[in-house]
Each structure stands twice: as C-alpha cells, then as structure tokens.
Coordinates of C-alpha atoms in Angstrom, one line a residue:
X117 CA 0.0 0.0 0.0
X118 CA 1.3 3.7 -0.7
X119 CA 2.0 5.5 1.9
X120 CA -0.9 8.1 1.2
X121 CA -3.3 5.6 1.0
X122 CA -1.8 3.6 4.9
X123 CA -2.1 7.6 6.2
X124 CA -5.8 7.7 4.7
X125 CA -6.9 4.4 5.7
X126 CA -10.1 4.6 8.5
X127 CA -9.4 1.1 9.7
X128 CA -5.7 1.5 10.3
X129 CA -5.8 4.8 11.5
X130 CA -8.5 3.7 13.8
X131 CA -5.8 0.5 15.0
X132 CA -2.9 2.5 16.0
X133 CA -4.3 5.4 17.0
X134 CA -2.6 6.8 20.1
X135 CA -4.8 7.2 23.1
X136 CA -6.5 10.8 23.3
X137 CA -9.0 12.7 25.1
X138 CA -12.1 11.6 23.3
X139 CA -11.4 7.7 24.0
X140 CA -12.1 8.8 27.5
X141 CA -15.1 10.9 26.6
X142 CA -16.8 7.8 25.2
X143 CA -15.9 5.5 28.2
X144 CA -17.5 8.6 30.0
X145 CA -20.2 8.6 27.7
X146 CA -21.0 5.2 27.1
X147 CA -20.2 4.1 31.0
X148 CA -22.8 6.9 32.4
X149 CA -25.6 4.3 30.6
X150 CA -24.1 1.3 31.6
X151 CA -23.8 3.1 35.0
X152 CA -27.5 3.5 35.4
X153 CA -28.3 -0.2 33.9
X154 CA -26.7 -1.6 36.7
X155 CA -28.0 0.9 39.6
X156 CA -31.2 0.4 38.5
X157 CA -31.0 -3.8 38.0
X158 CA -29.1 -4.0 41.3
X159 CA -31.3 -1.9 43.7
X160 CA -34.4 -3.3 43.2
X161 CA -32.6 -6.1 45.8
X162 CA -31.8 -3.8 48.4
X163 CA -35.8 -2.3 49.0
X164 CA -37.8 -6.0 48.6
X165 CA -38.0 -6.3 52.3
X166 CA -38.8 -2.7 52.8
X167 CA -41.4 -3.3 50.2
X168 CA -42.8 -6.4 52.2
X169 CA -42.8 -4.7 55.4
X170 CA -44.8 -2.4 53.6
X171 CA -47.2 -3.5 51.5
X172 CA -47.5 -7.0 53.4
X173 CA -47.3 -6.9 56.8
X174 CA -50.1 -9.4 58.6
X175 CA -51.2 -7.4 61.8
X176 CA -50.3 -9.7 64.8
X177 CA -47.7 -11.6 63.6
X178 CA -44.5 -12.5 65.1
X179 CA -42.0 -11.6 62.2
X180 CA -42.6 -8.7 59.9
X181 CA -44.2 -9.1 56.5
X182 CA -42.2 -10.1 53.2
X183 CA -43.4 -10.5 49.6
X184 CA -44.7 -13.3 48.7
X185 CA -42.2 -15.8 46.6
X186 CA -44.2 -15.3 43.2
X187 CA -44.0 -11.3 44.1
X188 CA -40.7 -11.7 45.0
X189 CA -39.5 -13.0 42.0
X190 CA -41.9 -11.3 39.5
X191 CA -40.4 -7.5 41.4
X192 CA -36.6 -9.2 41.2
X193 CA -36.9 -10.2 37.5
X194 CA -38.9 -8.7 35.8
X195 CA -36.6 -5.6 34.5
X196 CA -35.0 -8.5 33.1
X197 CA -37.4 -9.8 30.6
X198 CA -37.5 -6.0 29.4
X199 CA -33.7 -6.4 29.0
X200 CA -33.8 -9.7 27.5
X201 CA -36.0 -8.3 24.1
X202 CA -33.9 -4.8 24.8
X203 CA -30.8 -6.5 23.8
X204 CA -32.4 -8.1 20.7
X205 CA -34.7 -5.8 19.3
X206 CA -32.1 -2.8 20.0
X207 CA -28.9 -5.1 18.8
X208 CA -30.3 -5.9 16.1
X209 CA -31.8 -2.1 15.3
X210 CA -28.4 -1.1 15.7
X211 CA -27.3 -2.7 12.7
X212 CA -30.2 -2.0 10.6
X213 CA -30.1 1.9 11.4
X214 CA -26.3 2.9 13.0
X215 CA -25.2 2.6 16.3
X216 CA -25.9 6.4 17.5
X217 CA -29.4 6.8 15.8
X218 CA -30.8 4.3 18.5
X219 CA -28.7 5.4 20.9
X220 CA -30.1 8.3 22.9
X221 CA -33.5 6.4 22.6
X222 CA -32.0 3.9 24.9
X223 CA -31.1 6.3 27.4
X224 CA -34.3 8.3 27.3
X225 CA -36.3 5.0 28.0
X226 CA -34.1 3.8 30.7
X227 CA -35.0 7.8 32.5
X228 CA -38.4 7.8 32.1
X229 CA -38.9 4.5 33.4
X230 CA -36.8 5.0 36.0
X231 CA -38.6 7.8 37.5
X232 CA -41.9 5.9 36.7
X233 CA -40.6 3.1 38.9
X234 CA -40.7 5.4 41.6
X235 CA -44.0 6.6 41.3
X236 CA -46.2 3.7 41.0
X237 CA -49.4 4.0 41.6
X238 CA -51.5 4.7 44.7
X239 CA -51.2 2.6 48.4
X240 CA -52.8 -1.1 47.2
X241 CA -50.1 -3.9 47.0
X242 CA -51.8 -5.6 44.1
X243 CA -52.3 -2.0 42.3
X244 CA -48.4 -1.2 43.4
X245 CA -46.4 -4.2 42.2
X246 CA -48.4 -4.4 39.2
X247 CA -47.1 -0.8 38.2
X248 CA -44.3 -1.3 40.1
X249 CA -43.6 -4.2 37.5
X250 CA -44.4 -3.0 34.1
X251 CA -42.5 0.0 34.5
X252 CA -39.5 -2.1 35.3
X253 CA -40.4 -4.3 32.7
X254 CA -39.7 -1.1 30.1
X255 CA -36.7 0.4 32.1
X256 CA -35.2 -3.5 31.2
X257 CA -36.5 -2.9 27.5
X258 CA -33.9 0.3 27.5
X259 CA -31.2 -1.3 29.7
X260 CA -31.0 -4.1 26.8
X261 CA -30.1 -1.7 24.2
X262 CA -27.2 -0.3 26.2
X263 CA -25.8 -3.3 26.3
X264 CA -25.1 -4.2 22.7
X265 CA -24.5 -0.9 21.7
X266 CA -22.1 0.9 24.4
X267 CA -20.0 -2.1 23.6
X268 CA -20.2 -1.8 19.7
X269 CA -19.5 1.6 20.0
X270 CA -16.5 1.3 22.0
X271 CA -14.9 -1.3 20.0
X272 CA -15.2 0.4 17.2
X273 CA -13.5 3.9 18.3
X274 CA -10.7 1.9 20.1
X275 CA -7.1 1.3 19.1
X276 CA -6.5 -2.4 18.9
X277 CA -3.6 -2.4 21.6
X278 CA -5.9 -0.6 24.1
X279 CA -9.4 -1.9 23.2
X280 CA -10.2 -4.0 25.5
X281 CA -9.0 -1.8 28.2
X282 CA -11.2 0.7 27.0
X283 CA -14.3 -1.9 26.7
X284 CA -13.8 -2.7 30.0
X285 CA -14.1 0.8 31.1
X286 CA -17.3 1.2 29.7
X287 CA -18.2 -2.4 31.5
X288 CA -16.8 -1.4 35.2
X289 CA -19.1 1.2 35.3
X290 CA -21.4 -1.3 36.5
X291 CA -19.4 -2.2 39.6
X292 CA -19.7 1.8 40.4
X293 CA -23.4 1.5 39.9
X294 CA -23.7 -1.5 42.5
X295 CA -21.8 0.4 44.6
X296 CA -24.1 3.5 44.1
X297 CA -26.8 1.4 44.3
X298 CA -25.6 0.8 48.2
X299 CA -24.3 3.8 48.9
X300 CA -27.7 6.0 47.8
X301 CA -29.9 3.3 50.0
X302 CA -27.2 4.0 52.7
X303 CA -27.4 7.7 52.5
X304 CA -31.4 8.0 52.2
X305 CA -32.1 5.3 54.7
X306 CA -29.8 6.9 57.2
X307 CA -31.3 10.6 56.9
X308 CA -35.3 8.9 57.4
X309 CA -34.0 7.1 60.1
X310 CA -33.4 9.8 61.5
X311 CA -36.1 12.1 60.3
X312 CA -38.6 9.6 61.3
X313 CA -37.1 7.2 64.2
X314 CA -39.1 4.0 65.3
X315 CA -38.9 1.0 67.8
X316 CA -37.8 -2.7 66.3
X317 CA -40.5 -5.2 65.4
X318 CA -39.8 -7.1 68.3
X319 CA -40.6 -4.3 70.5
X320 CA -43.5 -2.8 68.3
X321 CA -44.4 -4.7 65.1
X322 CA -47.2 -2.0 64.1
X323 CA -45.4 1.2 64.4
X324 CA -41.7 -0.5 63.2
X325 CA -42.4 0.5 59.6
X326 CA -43.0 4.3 59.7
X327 CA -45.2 5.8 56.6
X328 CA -42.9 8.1 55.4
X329 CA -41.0 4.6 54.9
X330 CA -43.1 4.4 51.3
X331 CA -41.2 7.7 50.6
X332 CA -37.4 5.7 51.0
X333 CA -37.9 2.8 48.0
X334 CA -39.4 5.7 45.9
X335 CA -36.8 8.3 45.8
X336 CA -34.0 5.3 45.8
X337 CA -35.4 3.9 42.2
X338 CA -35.9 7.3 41.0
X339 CA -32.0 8.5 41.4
X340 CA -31.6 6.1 38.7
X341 CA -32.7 8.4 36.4
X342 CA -30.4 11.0 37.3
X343 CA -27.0 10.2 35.7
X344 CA -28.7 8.7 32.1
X345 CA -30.2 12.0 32.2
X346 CA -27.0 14.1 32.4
X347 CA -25.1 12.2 29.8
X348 CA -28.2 12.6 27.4
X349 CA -26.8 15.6 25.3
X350 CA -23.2 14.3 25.0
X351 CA -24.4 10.8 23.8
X352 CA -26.5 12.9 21.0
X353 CA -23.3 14.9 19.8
X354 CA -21.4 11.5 19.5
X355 CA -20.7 10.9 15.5
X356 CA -21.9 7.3 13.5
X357 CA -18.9 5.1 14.4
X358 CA -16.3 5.5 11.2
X359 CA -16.2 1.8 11.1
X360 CA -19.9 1.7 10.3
X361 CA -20.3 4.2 8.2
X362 CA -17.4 3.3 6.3
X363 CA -18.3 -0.6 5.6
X364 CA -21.9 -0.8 6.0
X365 CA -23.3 2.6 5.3
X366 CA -20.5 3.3 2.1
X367 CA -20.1 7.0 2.9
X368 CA -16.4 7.1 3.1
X369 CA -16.9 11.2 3.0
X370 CA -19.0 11.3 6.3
X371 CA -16.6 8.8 7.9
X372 CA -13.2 10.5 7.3
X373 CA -15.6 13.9 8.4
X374 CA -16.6 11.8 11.2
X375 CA -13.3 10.7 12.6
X376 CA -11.4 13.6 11.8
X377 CA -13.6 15.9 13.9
X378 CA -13.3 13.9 17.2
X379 CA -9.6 12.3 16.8
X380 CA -6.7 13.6 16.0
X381 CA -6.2 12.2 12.5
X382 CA -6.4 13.6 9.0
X383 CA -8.0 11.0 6.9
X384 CA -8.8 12.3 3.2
X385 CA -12.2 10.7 1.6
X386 CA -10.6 9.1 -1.7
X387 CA -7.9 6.9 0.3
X388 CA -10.7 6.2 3.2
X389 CA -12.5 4.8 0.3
X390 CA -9.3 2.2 -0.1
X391 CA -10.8 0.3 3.0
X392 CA -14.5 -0.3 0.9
X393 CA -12.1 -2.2 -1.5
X394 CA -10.0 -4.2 1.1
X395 CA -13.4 -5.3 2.9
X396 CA -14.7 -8.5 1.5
X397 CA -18.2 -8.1 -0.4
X398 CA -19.4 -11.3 0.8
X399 CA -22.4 -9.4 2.8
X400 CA -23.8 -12.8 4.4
X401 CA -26.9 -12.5 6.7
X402 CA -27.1 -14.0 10.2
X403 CA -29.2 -16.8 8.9
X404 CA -27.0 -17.7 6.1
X405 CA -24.6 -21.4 6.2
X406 CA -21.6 -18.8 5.7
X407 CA -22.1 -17.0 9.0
X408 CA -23.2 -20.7 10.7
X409 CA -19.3 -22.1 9.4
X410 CA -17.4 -18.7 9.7
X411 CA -19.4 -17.2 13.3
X412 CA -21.8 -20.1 14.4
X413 CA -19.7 -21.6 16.7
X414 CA -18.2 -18.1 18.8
X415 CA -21.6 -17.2 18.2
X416 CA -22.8 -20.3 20.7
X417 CA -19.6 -20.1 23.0
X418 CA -20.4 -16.3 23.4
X419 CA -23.8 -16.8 24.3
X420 CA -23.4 -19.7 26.2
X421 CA -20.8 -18.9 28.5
X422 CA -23.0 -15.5 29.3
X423 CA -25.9 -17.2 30.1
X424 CA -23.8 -19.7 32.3
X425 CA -22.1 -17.2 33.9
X426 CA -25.1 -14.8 34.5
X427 CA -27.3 -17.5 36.7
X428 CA -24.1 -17.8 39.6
X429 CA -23.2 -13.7 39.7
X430 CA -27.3 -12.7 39.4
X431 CA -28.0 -15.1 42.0
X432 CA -25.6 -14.2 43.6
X433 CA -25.9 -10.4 44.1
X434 CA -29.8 -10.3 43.9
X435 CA -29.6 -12.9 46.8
X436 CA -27.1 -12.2 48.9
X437 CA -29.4 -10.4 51.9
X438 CA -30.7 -14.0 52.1
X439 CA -27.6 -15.7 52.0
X440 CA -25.9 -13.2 54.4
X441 CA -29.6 -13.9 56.5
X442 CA -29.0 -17.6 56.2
X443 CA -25.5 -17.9 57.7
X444 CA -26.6 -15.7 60.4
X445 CA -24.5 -12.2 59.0
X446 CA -27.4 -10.3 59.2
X447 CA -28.9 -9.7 62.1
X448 CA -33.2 -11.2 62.3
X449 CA -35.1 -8.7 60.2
X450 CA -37.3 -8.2 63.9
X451 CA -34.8 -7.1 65.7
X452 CA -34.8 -3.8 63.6
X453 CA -37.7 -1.6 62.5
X454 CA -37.9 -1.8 58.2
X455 CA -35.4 1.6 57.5
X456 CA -32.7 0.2 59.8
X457 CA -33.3 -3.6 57.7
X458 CA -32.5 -1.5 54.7
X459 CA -29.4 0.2 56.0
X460 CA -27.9 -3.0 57.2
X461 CA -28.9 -4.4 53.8
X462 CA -27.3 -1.8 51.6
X463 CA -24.4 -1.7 54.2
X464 CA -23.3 -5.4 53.6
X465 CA -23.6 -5.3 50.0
X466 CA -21.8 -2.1 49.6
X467 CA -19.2 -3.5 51.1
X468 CA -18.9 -6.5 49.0
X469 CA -18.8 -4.2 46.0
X470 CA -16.1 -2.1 47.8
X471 CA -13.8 -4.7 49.1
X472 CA -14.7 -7.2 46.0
X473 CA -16.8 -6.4 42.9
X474 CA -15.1 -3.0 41.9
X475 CA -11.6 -4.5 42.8
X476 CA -12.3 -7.0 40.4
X477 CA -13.2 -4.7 37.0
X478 CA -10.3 -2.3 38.3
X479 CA -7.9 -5.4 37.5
X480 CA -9.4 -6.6 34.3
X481 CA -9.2 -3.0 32.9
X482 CA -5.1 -3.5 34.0
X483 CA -4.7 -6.6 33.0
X484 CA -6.7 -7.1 29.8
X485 CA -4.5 -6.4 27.3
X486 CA -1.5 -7.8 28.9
X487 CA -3.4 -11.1 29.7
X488 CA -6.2 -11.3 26.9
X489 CA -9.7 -12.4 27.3
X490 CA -9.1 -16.1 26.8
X491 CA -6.5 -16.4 30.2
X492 CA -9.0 -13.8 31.6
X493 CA -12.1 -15.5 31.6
X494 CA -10.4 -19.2 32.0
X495 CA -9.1 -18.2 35.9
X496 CA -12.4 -16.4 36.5
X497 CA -14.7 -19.5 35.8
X498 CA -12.1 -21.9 37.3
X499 CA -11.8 -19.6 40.8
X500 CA -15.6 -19.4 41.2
X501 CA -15.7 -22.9 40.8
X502 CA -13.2 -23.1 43.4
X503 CA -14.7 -20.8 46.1
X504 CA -17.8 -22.1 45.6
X505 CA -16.8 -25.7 46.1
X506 CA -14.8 -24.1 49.3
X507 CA -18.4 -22.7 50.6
X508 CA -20.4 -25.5 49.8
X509 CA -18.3 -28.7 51.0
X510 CA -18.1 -27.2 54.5
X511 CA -20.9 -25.8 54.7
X512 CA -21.8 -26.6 58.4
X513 CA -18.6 -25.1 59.3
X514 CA -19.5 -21.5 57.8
X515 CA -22.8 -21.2 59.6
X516 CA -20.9 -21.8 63.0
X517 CA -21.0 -17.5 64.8
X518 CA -17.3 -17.9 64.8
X519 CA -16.9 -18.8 61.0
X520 CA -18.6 -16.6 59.3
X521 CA -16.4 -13.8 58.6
X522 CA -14.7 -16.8 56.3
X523 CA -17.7 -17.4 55.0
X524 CA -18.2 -13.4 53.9
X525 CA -14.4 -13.4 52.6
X526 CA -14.5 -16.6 50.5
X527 CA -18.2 -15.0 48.9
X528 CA -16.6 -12.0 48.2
X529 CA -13.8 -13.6 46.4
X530 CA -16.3 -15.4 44.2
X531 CA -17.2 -11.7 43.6
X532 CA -13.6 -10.6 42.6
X533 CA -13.1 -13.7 40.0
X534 CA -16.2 -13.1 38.6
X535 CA -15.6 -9.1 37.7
X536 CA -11.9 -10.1 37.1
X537 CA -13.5 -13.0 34.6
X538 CA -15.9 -13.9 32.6
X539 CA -18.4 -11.2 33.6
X540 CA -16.1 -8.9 32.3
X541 CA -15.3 -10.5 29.0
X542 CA -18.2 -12.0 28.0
X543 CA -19.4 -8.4 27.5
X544 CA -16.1 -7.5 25.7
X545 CA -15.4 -10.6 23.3
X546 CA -18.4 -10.6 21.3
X547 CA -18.2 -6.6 20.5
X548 CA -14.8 -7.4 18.6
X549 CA -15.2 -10.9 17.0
X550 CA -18.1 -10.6 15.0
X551 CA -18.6 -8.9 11.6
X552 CA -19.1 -4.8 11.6
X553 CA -22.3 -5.0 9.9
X554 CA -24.0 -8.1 12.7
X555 CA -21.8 -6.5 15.4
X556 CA -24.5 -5.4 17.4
X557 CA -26.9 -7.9 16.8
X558 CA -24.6 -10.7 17.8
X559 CA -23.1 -8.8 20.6
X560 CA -27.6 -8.6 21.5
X561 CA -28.3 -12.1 20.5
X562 CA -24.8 -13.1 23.5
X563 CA -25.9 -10.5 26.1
X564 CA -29.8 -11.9 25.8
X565 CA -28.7 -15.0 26.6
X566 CA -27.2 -13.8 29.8
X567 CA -30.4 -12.0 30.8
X568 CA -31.9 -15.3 30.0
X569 CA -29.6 -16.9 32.8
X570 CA -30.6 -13.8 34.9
X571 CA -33.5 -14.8 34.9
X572 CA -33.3 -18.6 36.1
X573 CA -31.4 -17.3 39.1
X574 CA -34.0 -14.8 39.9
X575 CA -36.9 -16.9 39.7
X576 CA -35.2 -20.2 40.5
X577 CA -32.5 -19.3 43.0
X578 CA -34.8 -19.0 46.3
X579 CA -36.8 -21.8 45.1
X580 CA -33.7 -24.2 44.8
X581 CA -32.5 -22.8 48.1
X582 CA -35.7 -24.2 49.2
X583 CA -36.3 -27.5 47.8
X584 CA -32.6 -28.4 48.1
X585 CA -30.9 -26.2 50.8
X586 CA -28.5 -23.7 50.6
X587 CA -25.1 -26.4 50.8
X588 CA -26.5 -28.1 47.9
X589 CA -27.2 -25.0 45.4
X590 CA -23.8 -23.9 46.3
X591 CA -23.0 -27.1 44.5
X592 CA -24.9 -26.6 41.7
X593 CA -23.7 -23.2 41.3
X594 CA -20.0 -24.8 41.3
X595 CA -21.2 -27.1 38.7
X596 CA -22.3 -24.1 36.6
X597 CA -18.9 -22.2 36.3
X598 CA -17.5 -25.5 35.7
X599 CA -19.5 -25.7 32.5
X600 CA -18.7 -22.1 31.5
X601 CA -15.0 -23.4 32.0
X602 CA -15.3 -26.4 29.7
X603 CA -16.8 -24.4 27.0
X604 CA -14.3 -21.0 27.9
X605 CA -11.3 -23.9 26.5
X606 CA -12.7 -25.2 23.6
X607 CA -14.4 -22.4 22.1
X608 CA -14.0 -18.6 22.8
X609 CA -10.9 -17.3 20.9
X610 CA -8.4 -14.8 21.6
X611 CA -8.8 -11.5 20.5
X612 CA -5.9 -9.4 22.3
X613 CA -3.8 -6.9 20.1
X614 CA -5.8 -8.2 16.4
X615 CA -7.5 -5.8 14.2
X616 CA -11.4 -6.3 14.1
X617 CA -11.8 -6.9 10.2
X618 CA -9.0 -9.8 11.1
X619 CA -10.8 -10.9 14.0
X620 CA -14.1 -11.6 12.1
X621 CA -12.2 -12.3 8.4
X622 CA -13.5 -9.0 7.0
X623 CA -10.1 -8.3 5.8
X624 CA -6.8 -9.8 5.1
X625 CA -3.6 -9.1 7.5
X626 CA -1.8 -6.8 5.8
X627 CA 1.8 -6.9 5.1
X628 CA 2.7 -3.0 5.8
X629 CA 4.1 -2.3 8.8
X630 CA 1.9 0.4 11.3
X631 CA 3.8 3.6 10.4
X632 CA 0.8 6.4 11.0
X633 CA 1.5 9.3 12.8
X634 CA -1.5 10.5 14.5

C-alpha cells in the first residue's frame, strides 16, 4: 500500500491510534448508561424487604411481613425480561439503522422509566407491584439496548492495543453502579432514620415500619434516572462510528468527516474509500450457512458462556441479603424496625462491592491487554468454581458464629473472579469478533442470553435454596462455572492486540508495517 493511502486508511488509523482525550469521553459517555443499567438492575434487591414490610405486613404476627415468593421474584426479575428483548430488538436495530441513531433512545427509555418506577401508583399492593412491574419491565427494554451498543460503540473507536482496556471501562461502570446502588440506600435510609425514628418489630411490630417509609424505596429507584439523564446531550453529539459508516453505510466522505472531527487524525475521503475495497463483499446475513461455518460456533460459546455465567453472579448479588440472613450475618429482620433492615442491607452489600466487585473490574481493565480475554475469563470461571466448592463442602462449618467472617471473605472472592473474569469478557469478546455490519446484533443475540440466565437465578434461585438447601445450590452453582470453564477452553478465541476486520475475516492481515502518525 502507498504511503498516502496507509495515512488515509479509517481502519488503520482507527488500530494504531494513540490514546486521546475523546477515547475517554466515550468510556465517559457510554459508562454513564451502563452506569444506570446496573444501579437500576441492582437496587431493586436492596428495598424488597422494605417493600414487604410495607405492603405485606399481617397485623399480629410474630416476624414482619415479606413478599410473597411469586412477588418476589416477579419484582426481582422482571426488569430483566424487558432487558432480555432490549438486547435483541435494540442489537439488532443497531445494525439495521447505525449505532448512535438508536442510541439516545435507549437512554431516554431507561430515565423515564426509572422515575416511573418510583412513582407507581396509589397505596394497594396488588395495584403497586403491578405498576411497580411494568415499569421495570420497560426500564429492562432500554437497559437491553445499552448493552449491545455501548460495547459496539466502543470497540469500534478503540485502538486495537488498548481496546479491550477501554471496553472494559465502559463495563466497570457497572461495579460503580452496585456500589451507588448501596451507597444512595445508605445515605437516604440513614437521613429517614433519623427524620422519622421508630422502635424494632420485636418491641412494636405496628409502628416498626414508619409511613414516610413508602417515601425511601421511591426516591431510591428514581435517582436512577439522574445520571442517564445528564449524559443525554453528550451521547446525541457523538458521530456514527467511522467503522460503520465506512463498511456498511458506504459513505467514506462522512466517515473521514466523522473521525477527523473527534480524533486527531487527518483522513482524506478518496484513500478512506481504499478500506471499501480491502473489505470483502461477501455481505452474508445472520441466517445464512456462511455466518453458521465462519461465526456459528463463537456465536454459541459467546452466548453460552454468558448465560452460564449470568445465573451464579445474578444469583448471587440479587440474593445475597438472604444468603448473608441464612449464615446468620445479618442480624433477624425483627430485631430492627424496616429503614434500619434496609441500611444493614445496603451496608453489607456495599461493602462486598467495595472490598470485591469494583476491585475485580479495576484489575481486568489493567490486565486485559496484557493477559487477553481467553486467560481472563479461563481463571475467573475456574476460581468461582473453586470458592464455591470451598463454601459448599463445608458448609456446616460456615454457619458456625465464629466462622462466618470466612464465609463473607471466600463469597466476596467469588465476587472478585467473577468481575476479574468472565463477567467482564463475555461483554467484551463478542463486540470485537463478529462482523461490523451483525456486530450489534450478535453482541444482543450473547448479552440476551445472559439476561436469560438472569432470569433462572432470579426466579429459581430461592426456590432451589428451598427445595434443596443452601449447601447443595452452592454445589450446583460450582457445577455451573464449571461448565462455563469447559466451554471457555474449547471455544472462545483470543482476541488481544488483532485488528477487528482480522478478527471476524472481514479483511486480510496486511503486510505493511503500522507507520501512521496521529
């Protein structure tokens, strides 16, 4: 290639780029979405026994009132139905119409619904839940779209040395939303308990739960919207990735515009149009036997190791009160009125975000590019298979007073293998190994299958505890990251320091050396 035409070239300029300002905008950017997926996913876990003591207490009774298991699970889950057809219909809209085009529609769902959460309607349960419910149904819907298209979008601005670095960033944001999650429920709970100060259940079942108690859950859901909402204009002004509208829209013009404006490259138009010619015309669909040979099997690994991993670390976090409850780390919910039940709630799992989850996406956002995805993802699967087999085999011993601090430190380090693992690259390997133009579909079609795995740990999770006990769904859970280990070796490839259009065969290697100056 001339060296005009290397200097012009989109892709290449676009794979050695040096790091700048604007990659960091677009972690910004893109993270402040992903930041308010997880805060919003996350939370609804920390105000369910607030919302029983609520909505369901029993007047007399000698423990204070809960939701009942199908409300606990339809409240718990439902957000992520809505995220399960988000990440399809939105993945797949992403490729049909450009990744920025459906982007700020994502983000304007995910506040309105949000705030709507917040305000459902009037003081029935039935009436509450059911609002409560379809509004978190739609705030999923918008959630899903984030997913497939923060990624795309990140992959496709990033330099090939740094990309998964930068992925990653976009992904940790969700560790800081958990931890917001806590922190806000922390904060609120704290100021109404002392606003509005009552005696334990124990002591005074009927006045325990305070009314200005249906204020707390309300304003906690509805801070959700407060972030997606501040990063609205910025994610308007963001250009059409170059890599899109380069390959699938054909406007090589708007693409050298494009990229020239936000990095600091000077790409000319007639040698941007040299990567139209290096980029194979062999335009196969998704349901074509050429993407089944070429993608079909990354496409499985991707989506199967997502949903694998998705039923431990979902069950996990939206579960832990009652695991934490179970071994007897949490004190009995009648020994504290409801607002002091949430604190120590959001207290505990605040701190297994600060000591464990955000620890964990801190060192895969080091590591990622030194390590790659494949070593990555291989010790995160095999060390939650580990702790978990180390909680599970003696169990008896971790629900012993004096044991379960050990108990709360091998948990958490389930927590740390999991961020520093495959819940980290199962979001980034399928933005960077699929075609440009099924990019975000794929990336949808892998991320659904996770939500779909949310899902059986939210519904099924308390109903295995249970029918089998705790001990033994530990086991189970063990047996789970096992699988996602077996099929981490044998199918998910590497994809550290490799061009995209090499990664997914869109283009040959080329020969040329990297010798742009940007």
């Amino acid at each position: 290639m001339a060296a005009n035409e290397e200097q012009g070239s989109i892709l290449k300029a676009l794979d050695v780029a040096k790091t700048q300002w604007y990659h960091f905008t677009a972690v910004i950017v893109s993270g402040m979405g992903f930041f308010t997926d997880s805060y919003d996913l996350f939370v609804i876990s920390l105000v369910t026994k607030l919302l029983g003591r609520i909505y369901y207490q029993v007047p007399g009774s000698s423990s204070p009132g809960s939701l009942p298991d199908g409300i606990s699970a339809a409240v718990s889950g439902v957000a992520f139905a809505g995220t399960f057809l988000g990440q399809i219909f939105f993945g797949c809209l992403g490729d049909k119409l450009g990744r920025k085009r459906v982007y700020g529609l994502t983000l304007l769902i995910m506040t309105i619904c949000s705030i709507c959460s917040g305000l459902s309607f009037g003081r029935d349960p039935k009436l509450v839940m059911v609002t409560l419910c379809f509004f978190r149904f739609w705030l999923g819907f918008g959630i899903g779209g984030d997913y497939p298209l923060s990624a795309t979008i990140m992959s496709e601005y990033a330099n090939k040395r740094t990309r998964g670095a930068f992925i990653a960033g976009v992904f940790s944001m969700q560790g800081v939303g958990i931890l917001a999650a806590g922190a806000v429920s922390l904060l609120v709970s704290y100021i109404f308990e002392i606003s509005f100060p009552s005696r334990a259940y124990a002591l005074d079942g009927a006045a325990s739960t305070v009314p200005q108690a249906d204020y707390v859950w309300r304003i906690i859901l509805m801070v959700g919207a407060v972030p997606a909402l501040a990063t609205y204009y910025w994610r308007m002004k963001m250009p059409e990735t170059a890599r899109y509208t380069a390959l699938v829209s054909k406007n090589a013009d708007q693409a050298a515009s494009d990229m020239s404006r936000v990095l600091n490259v000077d790409v000319e138009a007639s040698s941007a149009k040299h990567d139209q010619a290096r980029v194979s015309t062999d335009e196969f669909g998704l349901f074509t036997k050429k993407f089944l040979s070429r993608h079909g099997l990354h496409l499985f690994g991707t989506a199967i190791t997502w949903f694998l991993l998705d039923i431990a670390f979902y069950s996990q976090n939206l579960f832990q009160k009652d695991i934490f409850t179970t071994i007897g780390w949490l004190p009995p919910a009648k020994t504290m009125n409801a607002i002091q039940e949430l604190y120590v709630i959001a207290r505990a799992q605040t701190l297994i975000a600060l000591c464990s989850t955000v620890p964990g996406y801190i060192a895969t956002i080091i590591f990622i590019d030194r390590l790659g995805r494949y070593k990555i993802q291989i010790i995160g699967f095999t060390m939650m298979t580990v702790f978990m087999l180390a909680l599970a085999v003696p169990y008896h011993h971790w629900t012993l007073p004096a044991n379960r601090i050990g108990f709360v430190i091998l948990y958490s380090l389930t927590f740390f293998f999991s961020n520093f693992g495959p819940n980290a690259t199962t979001f980034i390997v399928p933005a960077e190994i699929f075609p440009t133009r099924l990019r975000s579909t794929c990336h949808g079609i892998s991320a659904a299958s996770g939500k779909a795995g949310a899902m059986v740990g939210s519904f099924g999770f308390a109903a295995l505890v249970k029918a089998v006990g705790m001990s033994t769904t530990l086991y189970i859970m063990a047996g789970i990251n096992g699988l996602g280990l077996l099929v981490t070796l044998f199918i998910i490839p590497e994809s550290k320091g490799i061009s995209l259009e090499e990664l997914t065969g869109e283009t040959e290697p080329e020969k040329t050396q990297d010798k742009i100056v940007v």
